[in-house]
């Protein structure tokens, strides 16, 4: 049967665009449908604008520390509207780049909502297209719990477009998005409380990292409320919000921001017409080749609920394009030792196993750990400390995990990700000459196990 397209991609986010571009480069006839914005969550309401806001929030620290280096500053003024306008302009530029990447690759771009009407057929704005392969890359969407007053709360989608910076913010959640936005709001001048229903945020990260970040955030004056959850939200006469907690306490804020998880974006996708199954969590079920239970349909990225990170979606998109249209270049995605950063303040960088994971997997471990005040802060009154930690297999000397909390953690951990990918040993770390004076050199000068 002759199809209109060899590959029809639904969703022009990171994974979908990567798969489409490279499939077209391999000679396939490709279409992409996108109903919202080019670049997906990451470019529009995720990593990119969030990082720009993180940069903005850091200036309060920079101004405070400048006096120690001889700089006298007048009272700094912050303009939220200017930051958001500049952010919007940059996102519009990136949208244009994504458009050019697709069009210049020979991909047919359809800007409308795509719905599957069969295992090999897609409908976009009333027009039907057939395809040998359909790739679903529609990403995720924030969830706000179904509580009274939920319509008064916002998610990350709305946070990037607030008309003004709220004076008082309640951030609800214990994942990296909650921690990052709490740092953004506080750094920009809002009185910020972080509420999490568990004992300690960032579940799944190394225990030492979680505890260290908690201590550093408390030094900065952030109000951390663990084992706390909101039962309802009410609008008060003065326009403020009253959050009533499950323990009966009441908190007053101007903004309640929820970062309590994301669901797969499957709305009006027509999966009921295809034979595609969902897993027990509601994500699209795929095998190791990203094949769904409908042989002609594949899925990648956040919609399959594996590792929900932009670079992972990119790798999955590349894997699909190669397997379908350039099989001699195909290689599976390796989900081990994925470097990760949390752009909290101070930030986290991590790659490999946590101490807890290493022990659970039966490794006999040695822990190398250092806490120190960064050199930049020695001329200031700031008492923030950096944490660096290595998890090492005591029998093989292989470094199983690297973890850091401190300035430039994400930048530093990227290089260490290569080392762990290559199977580096602690001896090889020790024999590597450090770059002096840097914080990064601490990773190659950790000589004595802390336990």
Coordinates of C-alpha atoms in Angstrom, one line a residue:
X1 CA 0.0 0.0 0.0
X2 CA 1.2 3.5 -0.8
X3 CA 1.1 5.8 2.2
X4 CA 1.2 9.6 2.2
X5 CA 4.1 9.5 4.6
X6 CA 6.7 7.0 5.8
X7 CA 6.6 8.6 9.3
X8 CA 3.9 10.9 10.8
X9 CA 5.0 12.4 14.1
X10 CA 2.4 13.8 16.5
X11 CA 4.1 16.4 18.7
X12 CA 6.9 18.9 17.8
X13 CA 8.7 18.7 21.1
X14 CA 12.3 17.7 21.6
X15 CA 11.9 14.0 20.8
X16 CA 9.4 14.4 18.0
X17 CA 11.5 17.1 16.2
X18 CA 14.7 15.0 16.6
X19 CA 13.0 11.9 15.1
X20 CA 11.4 13.8 12.3
X21 CA 14.5 15.7 11.2
X22 CA 16.8 12.7 11.2
X23 CA 14.2 10.4 9.6
X24 CA 13.9 13.0 6.8
X25 CA 17.6 13.2 6.5
X26 CA 17.7 9.4 6.1
X27 CA 15.4 9.8 3.1
X28 CA 12.0 9.2 4.7
X29 CA 8.9 11.2 3.8
X30 CA 8.0 12.8 7.1
X31 CA 5.2 15.0 8.6
X32 CA 4.9 16.6 12.0
X33 CA 1.7 17.9 13.5
X34 CA 1.8 20.3 16.4
X35 CA -1.2 22.2 17.8
X36 CA 0.4 24.2 20.6
X37 CA 4.0 25.4 20.3
X38 CA 7.1 24.3 18.5
X39 CA 9.8 23.0 20.8
X40 CA 7.4 21.4 23.3
X41 CA 7.5 21.7 27.0
X42 CA 11.3 22.3 27.3
X43 CA 11.5 25.3 25.0
X44 CA 8.2 26.9 26.0
X45 CA 7.2 26.1 29.6
X46 CA 10.1 24.0 30.8
X47 CA 13.8 23.8 31.0
X48 CA 14.7 26.9 28.8
X49 CA 12.5 29.6 30.3
X50 CA 13.0 28.1 33.8
X51 CA 16.8 28.4 33.4
X52 CA 16.4 32.0 32.3
X53 CA 14.4 32.7 35.5
X54 CA 17.0 30.9 37.5
X55 CA 19.7 33.2 36.1
X56 CA 17.5 36.1 37.0
X57 CA 17.1 34.9 40.6
X58 CA 20.9 34.5 41.0
X59 CA 21.5 38.2 40.7
X60 CA 20.3 38.9 44.3
X61 CA 23.1 36.7 45.5
X62 CA 25.6 38.4 43.1
X63 CA 24.7 41.8 44.3
X64 CA 25.0 40.7 47.9
X65 CA 28.4 39.2 47.4
X66 CA 29.8 42.1 45.3
X67 CA 30.7 44.2 48.2
X68 CA 33.3 41.7 49.3
X69 CA 35.1 42.3 46.0
X70 CA 35.1 46.1 46.3
X71 CA 32.0 46.9 44.4
X72 CA 29.6 49.5 45.8
X73 CA 26.1 49.1 44.4
X74 CA 23.1 51.3 44.7
X75 CA 19.9 49.6 45.7
X76 CA 19.1 47.2 42.9
X77 CA 15.6 47.2 41.5
X78 CA 13.9 44.2 39.9
X79 CA 11.3 44.4 37.1
X80 CA 9.4 41.1 36.7
X81 CA 7.6 42.4 33.6
X82 CA 10.9 43.1 31.9
X83 CA 12.3 39.6 32.7
X84 CA 9.2 38.0 31.3
X85 CA 9.1 40.1 28.2
X86 CA 12.7 39.3 27.5
X87 CA 12.1 35.6 28.1
X88 CA 9.1 35.6 25.7
X89 CA 11.2 37.2 23.0
X90 CA 13.9 34.5 23.4
X91 CA 11.3 31.7 23.3
X92 CA 9.8 33.2 20.1
X93 CA 13.3 33.2 18.6
X94 CA 13.7 29.5 19.5
X95 CA 10.2 28.7 18.1
X96 CA 11.5 30.1 14.8
X97 CA 14.6 28.0 14.9
X98 CA 12.6 24.8 15.5
X99 CA 10.4 25.8 12.5
X100 CA 13.4 26.3 10.3
X101 CA 15.0 23.0 11.5
X102 CA 11.9 21.1 10.4
X103 CA 11.2 22.9 7.2
X104 CA 14.8 22.9 6.0
X105 CA 15.0 19.2 6.7
X106 CA 12.2 18.6 4.2
X107 CA 9.6 17.8 6.9
X108 CA 6.0 18.7 6.2
X109 CA 4.9 20.8 9.2
X110 CA 1.1 20.7 10.0
X111 CA 0.1 23.2 12.7
X112 CA -3.1 21.8 14.0
X113 CA -4.3 19.1 16.4
X114 CA -3.6 15.5 15.2
X115 CA -5.9 12.6 16.1
X116 CA -5.4 9.0 15.2
X117 CA -8.3 7.6 13.3
X118 CA -6.7 4.2 12.7
X119 CA -3.5 2.4 13.1
X120 CA -2.1 4.0 9.9
X121 CA -4.2 7.1 9.6
X122 CA -4.1 10.6 11.2
X123 CA -6.6 13.4 11.0
X124 CA -5.5 17.1 11.3
X125 CA -8.1 19.8 11.2
X126 CA -10.5 17.6 9.1
X127 CA -7.8 16.4 6.7
X128 CA -6.7 12.8 6.8
X129 CA -3.2 11.5 6.1
X130 CA -2.0 7.9 5.9
X131 CA 1.4 6.8 7.3
X132 CA 3.4 3.6 7.5
X133 CA 4.6 4.6 10.9
X134 CA 3.0 6.9 13.4
X135 CA 5.1 8.3 16.3
X136 CA 3.4 9.8 19.3
X137 CA 5.6 12.3 21.1
X138 CA 3.0 14.5 22.8
X139 CA 4.8 14.9 26.1
X140 CA 3.3 15.6 29.5
X141 CA 1.1 18.1 31.3
X142 CA 1.1 19.4 34.9
X143 CA -1.4 18.0 37.3
X144 CA -3.1 19.8 40.2
X145 CA -4.8 17.6 42.8
X146 CA -8.6 17.7 42.8
X147 CA -9.2 19.8 46.0
X148 CA -11.7 22.5 46.6
X149 CA -10.3 25.7 45.1
X150 CA -7.9 24.0 42.7
X151 CA -8.8 26.5 40.1
X152 CA -7.2 29.2 42.2
X153 CA -3.8 27.5 42.0
X154 CA -1.3 27.6 39.1
X155 CA 1.2 25.2 37.6
X156 CA 4.5 25.7 35.9
X157 CA 2.6 26.4 32.7
X158 CA 1.1 29.6 34.1
X159 CA 4.1 30.6 36.3
X160 CA 6.0 31.7 33.2
X161 CA 3.3 34.2 32.3
X162 CA 2.3 35.8 35.6
X163 CA 1.6 39.5 35.2
X164 CA 3.4 40.4 38.4
X165 CA 5.7 38.7 40.9
X166 CA 3.6 37.6 43.8
X167 CA 4.7 38.9 47.2
X168 CA 3.9 35.6 49.0
X169 CA 4.1 32.2 47.3
X170 CA 3.3 28.7 48.5
X171 CA 5.1 26.1 46.4
X172 CA 3.6 22.7 46.8
X173 CA 5.6 19.6 45.8
X174 CA 8.8 17.7 46.6
X175 CA 10.3 17.1 43.1
X176 CA 12.9 19.1 41.3
X177 CA 10.3 21.4 39.6
X178 CA 9.0 22.5 43.1
X179 CA 12.5 23.0 44.5
X180 CA 13.6 25.0 41.5
X181 CA 10.6 27.3 41.4
X182 CA 10.8 27.8 45.2
X183 CA 14.4 29.1 44.6
X184 CA 13.3 31.3 41.7
X185 CA 10.5 33.0 43.6
X186 CA 12.6 33.5 46.7
X187 CA 15.6 34.7 44.7
X188 CA 13.5 37.3 42.9
X189 CA 12.2 38.6 46.2
X190 CA 9.0 36.8 47.1
X191 CA 8.4 35.4 50.5
X192 CA 8.4 31.7 49.7
X193 CA 7.2 28.6 51.5
X194 CA 7.8 25.1 50.2
X195 CA 5.3 22.5 51.3
X196 CA 5.8 18.8 50.8
X197 CA 3.7 15.9 52.1
X198 CA 6.7 13.7 52.8
X199 CA 9.5 13.8 55.2
X200 CA 12.1 15.3 52.8
X201 CA 12.0 16.5 49.2
X202 CA 13.8 15.1 46.1
X203 CA 12.9 11.4 46.7
X204 CA 15.2 9.2 44.7
X205 CA 18.2 11.5 45.0
X206 CA 21.2 10.7 47.2
X207 CA 20.3 11.0 50.9
X208 CA 23.3 13.2 51.6
X209 CA 22.4 15.5 48.7
X210 CA 18.8 15.9 49.9
X211 CA 19.9 16.7 53.5
X212 CA 22.6 19.1 52.4
X213 CA 20.2 21.1 50.2
X214 CA 17.7 21.3 52.9
X215 CA 20.3 22.8 55.2
X216 CA 21.4 25.3 52.6
X217 CA 17.9 26.4 51.8
X218 CA 17.2 26.9 55.5
X219 CA 20.3 29.1 55.7
X220 CA 18.8 31.2 52.9
X221 CA 15.7 31.7 55.0
X222 CA 13.3 29.6 52.9
X223 CA 10.3 28.3 54.9
X224 CA 10.4 24.5 54.4
X225 CA 7.3 22.7 55.7
X226 CA 7.5 18.9 55.4
X227 CA 4.7 16.5 56.2
X228 CA 2.3 19.3 55.1
X229 CA -0.4 19.2 52.5
X230 CA -3.2 21.5 51.4
X231 CA -6.8 20.5 51.9
X232 CA -8.5 23.5 50.3
X233 CA -7.8 26.9 48.8
X234 CA -10.1 29.9 49.3
X235 CA -10.1 33.5 47.9
X236 CA -10.3 36.1 50.6
X237 CA -12.0 39.5 50.4
X238 CA -8.6 41.3 49.9
X239 CA -7.8 39.1 46.9
X240 CA -5.2 36.9 48.7
X241 CA -5.5 33.2 49.0
X242 CA -6.0 31.2 52.1
X243 CA -4.6 27.6 52.1
X244 CA -6.1 25.4 54.7
X245 CA -3.8 22.5 55.5
X246 CA -4.9 19.0 56.3
X247 CA -3.6 19.5 59.9
X248 CA -5.9 22.5 60.3
X249 CA -3.3 25.3 59.9
X250 CA -4.0 28.2 57.6
X251 CA -1.5 29.9 55.4
X252 CA -2.0 33.2 53.5
X253 CA -0.4 33.8 50.1
X254 CA -0.8 35.7 46.9
X255 CA 0.0 32.6 44.7
X256 CA -0.2 28.9 45.3
X257 CA 2.0 27.0 42.8
X258 CA 1.6 23.3 42.4
X259 CA 4.4 21.0 41.1
X260 CA 3.0 17.6 42.2
X261 CA 3.5 15.5 39.1
X262 CA 2.8 15.4 35.4
X263 CA 0.4 13.2 33.4
X264 CA 0.8 12.0 29.8
X265 CA -0.8 14.4 27.3
X266 CA -3.2 12.0 25.5
X267 CA -6.2 14.4 25.3
X268 CA -8.3 13.8 22.1
X269 CA -5.5 11.7 20.6
X270 CA -7.8 9.0 19.3
X271 CA -5.9 6.1 20.9
X272 CA -9.2 4.2 21.2
X273 CA -9.1 3.9 17.4
X274 CA -5.7 2.2 17.3
X275 CA -5.3 -0.7 19.7
X276 CA -2.6 1.2 21.7
X277 CA -2.6 0.1 25.4
X278 CA -1.7 2.2 28.4
X279 CA 0.2 0.9 31.4
X280 CA -1.0 0.9 35.0
X281 CA 0.1 4.5 35.5
X282 CA -1.7 5.8 32.4
X283 CA 1.4 6.2 30.1
X284 CA 1.6 4.6 26.7
X285 CA 2.9 1.1 27.0
X286 CA 6.0 0.4 24.7
X287 CA 8.6 -2.3 24.4
X288 CA 12.4 -1.7 24.2
X289 CA 12.0 -0.5 20.6
X290 CA 9.3 2.1 21.5
X291 CA 6.7 -0.1 19.8
X292 CA 3.2 0.2 21.2
X293 CA 0.7 -2.7 21.2
X294 CA -0.3 -1.4 17.7
X295 CA 2.6 -2.5 15.4
X296 CA 2.5 0.6 13.2
X297 CA 2.5 3.1 16.2
X298 CA 5.5 4.1 18.3
X299 CA 5.8 6.5 21.3
X300 CA 8.8 8.3 22.9
X301 CA 9.5 10.9 25.5
X302 CA 7.4 11.9 28.5
X303 CA 4.3 10.2 27.1
X304 CA 5.8 6.8 27.9
X305 CA 6.8 7.7 31.4
X306 CA 10.3 6.4 31.6
X307 CA 13.1 9.0 32.2
X308 CA 11.3 12.3 31.7
X309 CA 14.2 14.5 30.6
X310 CA 14.7 16.4 27.4
X311 CA 18.1 14.8 26.4
X312 CA 16.5 11.3 26.9
X313 CA 13.6 12.2 24.6
X314 CA 16.2 13.4 22.0
X315 CA 18.1 10.1 22.3
X316 CA 14.8 8.1 22.0
X317 CA 13.9 10.1 18.9
X318 CA 17.2 9.4 17.3
X319 CA 17.0 5.7 18.1
X320 CA 13.6 5.5 16.4
X321 CA 14.7 7.3 13.3
X322 CA 17.8 5.2 13.0
X323 CA 16.0 1.9 13.6
X324 CA 13.3 2.6 11.0
X325 CA 15.3 4.3 8.3
X326 CA 19.0 3.8 8.9
X327 CA 19.2 0.5 10.8
X328 CA 23.0 0.1 10.3
X329 CA 23.4 3.1 12.6
X330 CA 20.9 2.0 15.2
X331 CA 22.0 1.6 18.8
X332 CA 19.6 1.3 21.8
X333 CA 19.4 4.1 24.3
X334 CA 21.4 3.4 27.5
X335 CA 19.4 4.5 30.5
X336 CA 22.3 3.9 32.9
X337 CA 24.4 6.8 34.2
X338 CA 22.3 9.6 32.9
X339 CA 23.7 12.9 34.2
X340 CA 21.1 15.1 35.9
X341 CA 21.0 18.6 37.3
X342 CA 18.5 20.3 39.6
X343 CA 18.7 24.1 39.2
X344 CA 18.0 24.8 42.8
X345 CA 19.9 27.5 44.7
X346 CA 22.5 26.1 45.2
X347 CA 22.2 23.6 42.3
X348 CA 22.6 19.9 42.3
X349 CA 24.5 17.7 39.8
X350 CA 24.4 14.0 39.9
X351 CA 25.3 10.9 37.8
X352 CA 25.2 7.2 38.6
X353 CA 24.1 5.4 41.7
X354 CA 23.1 7.0 44.9
X355 CA 24.6 5.6 48.1
X356 CA 21.3 4.0 48.9
X357 CA 20.9 2.4 45.4
X358 CA 24.5 1.0 45.5
X359 CA 23.8 -0.7 48.8
X360 CA 20.4 -2.0 47.6
X361 CA 22.2 -3.5 44.6
X362 CA 24.6 -5.4 46.9
X363 CA 27.7 -3.3 46.3
X364 CA 30.2 -3.1 49.1
X365 CA 30.8 0.7 49.0
X366 CA 33.3 3.3 50.1
X367 CA 32.0 6.9 50.4
X368 CA 34.3 9.8 49.7
X369 CA 32.8 13.1 50.8
X370 CA 33.8 16.7 51.1
X371 CA 32.0 19.9 52.4
X372 CA 33.7 23.2 51.9
X373 CA 33.0 26.9 51.5
X374 CA 33.5 27.9 47.8
X375 CA 36.5 30.2 47.2
X376 CA 34.2 32.9 45.8
X377 CA 32.5 33.2 49.2
X378 CA 35.6 33.6 51.3
X379 CA 35.6 37.4 50.8
X380 CA 31.9 37.6 51.8
X381 CA 29.9 36.8 54.9
X382 CA 27.9 34.0 53.1
X383 CA 28.3 30.7 54.9
X384 CA 27.0 28.4 52.1
X385 CA 28.9 25.1 51.7
X386 CA 29.4 22.9 48.7
X387 CA 29.0 19.1 48.9
X388 CA 30.9 16.7 46.7
X389 CA 30.5 13.0 47.1
X390 CA 31.7 9.8 45.3
X391 CA 30.2 6.4 45.7
X392 CA 32.8 3.7 45.0
X393 CA 32.6 -0.1 44.7
X394 CA 35.1 -1.3 47.3
X395 CA 35.8 -4.5 45.5
X396 CA 36.3 -3.2 41.9
X397 CA 37.3 0.4 42.7
X398 CA 34.8 1.5 40.0
X399 CA 33.1 4.9 40.7
X400 CA 29.4 4.1 40.9
X401 CA 28.1 7.6 41.5
X402 CA 29.1 11.3 41.6
X403 CA 27.0 13.9 43.4
X404 CA 27.4 17.6 44.0
X405 CA 25.5 20.5 45.6
X406 CA 27.1 23.8 44.8
X407 CA 27.8 26.4 42.1
X408 CA 28.1 25.1 38.6
X409 CA 27.1 21.6 39.7
X410 CA 25.4 20.8 36.4
X411 CA 28.4 22.0 34.3
X412 CA 30.8 19.9 36.4
X413 CA 28.8 16.8 36.5
X414 CA 28.5 16.6 32.7
X415 CA 32.2 15.8 32.4
X416 CA 32.0 13.3 35.2
X417 CA 29.1 11.6 33.3
X418 CA 31.6 10.7 30.5
X419 CA 34.0 9.2 33.1
X420 CA 31.3 7.0 34.6
X421 CA 30.1 6.0 31.1
X422 CA 33.7 4.9 30.4
X423 CA 33.9 2.9 33.7
X424 CA 36.4 5.0 35.5
X425 CA 37.9 3.8 38.7
X426 CA 38.7 5.8 41.8
X427 CA 42.4 5.3 41.1
X428 CA 41.9 7.0 37.7
X429 CA 40.1 9.9 39.4
X430 CA 43.1 10.1 41.9
X431 CA 45.6 10.1 39.0
X432 CA 43.9 12.9 37.2
X433 CA 45.5 16.2 37.8
X434 CA 43.1 18.9 39.0
X435 CA 42.4 22.3 37.5
X436 CA 43.5 24.8 40.3
X437 CA 41.9 26.7 41.8
X438 CA 38.5 25.3 41.1
X439 CA 35.8 23.5 43.0
X440 CA 35.8 20.7 40.4
X441 CA 39.3 19.6 41.4
X442 CA 37.9 18.4 44.7
X443 CA 36.5 15.4 42.8
X444 CA 40.1 14.2 42.0
X445 CA 41.6 15.0 45.4
X446 CA 39.2 13.0 47.6
X447 CA 41.8 10.7 49.1
X448 CA 40.3 9.3 52.4
X449 CA 37.0 7.5 52.6
X450 CA 34.6 9.2 55.0
X451 CA 33.0 5.8 55.7

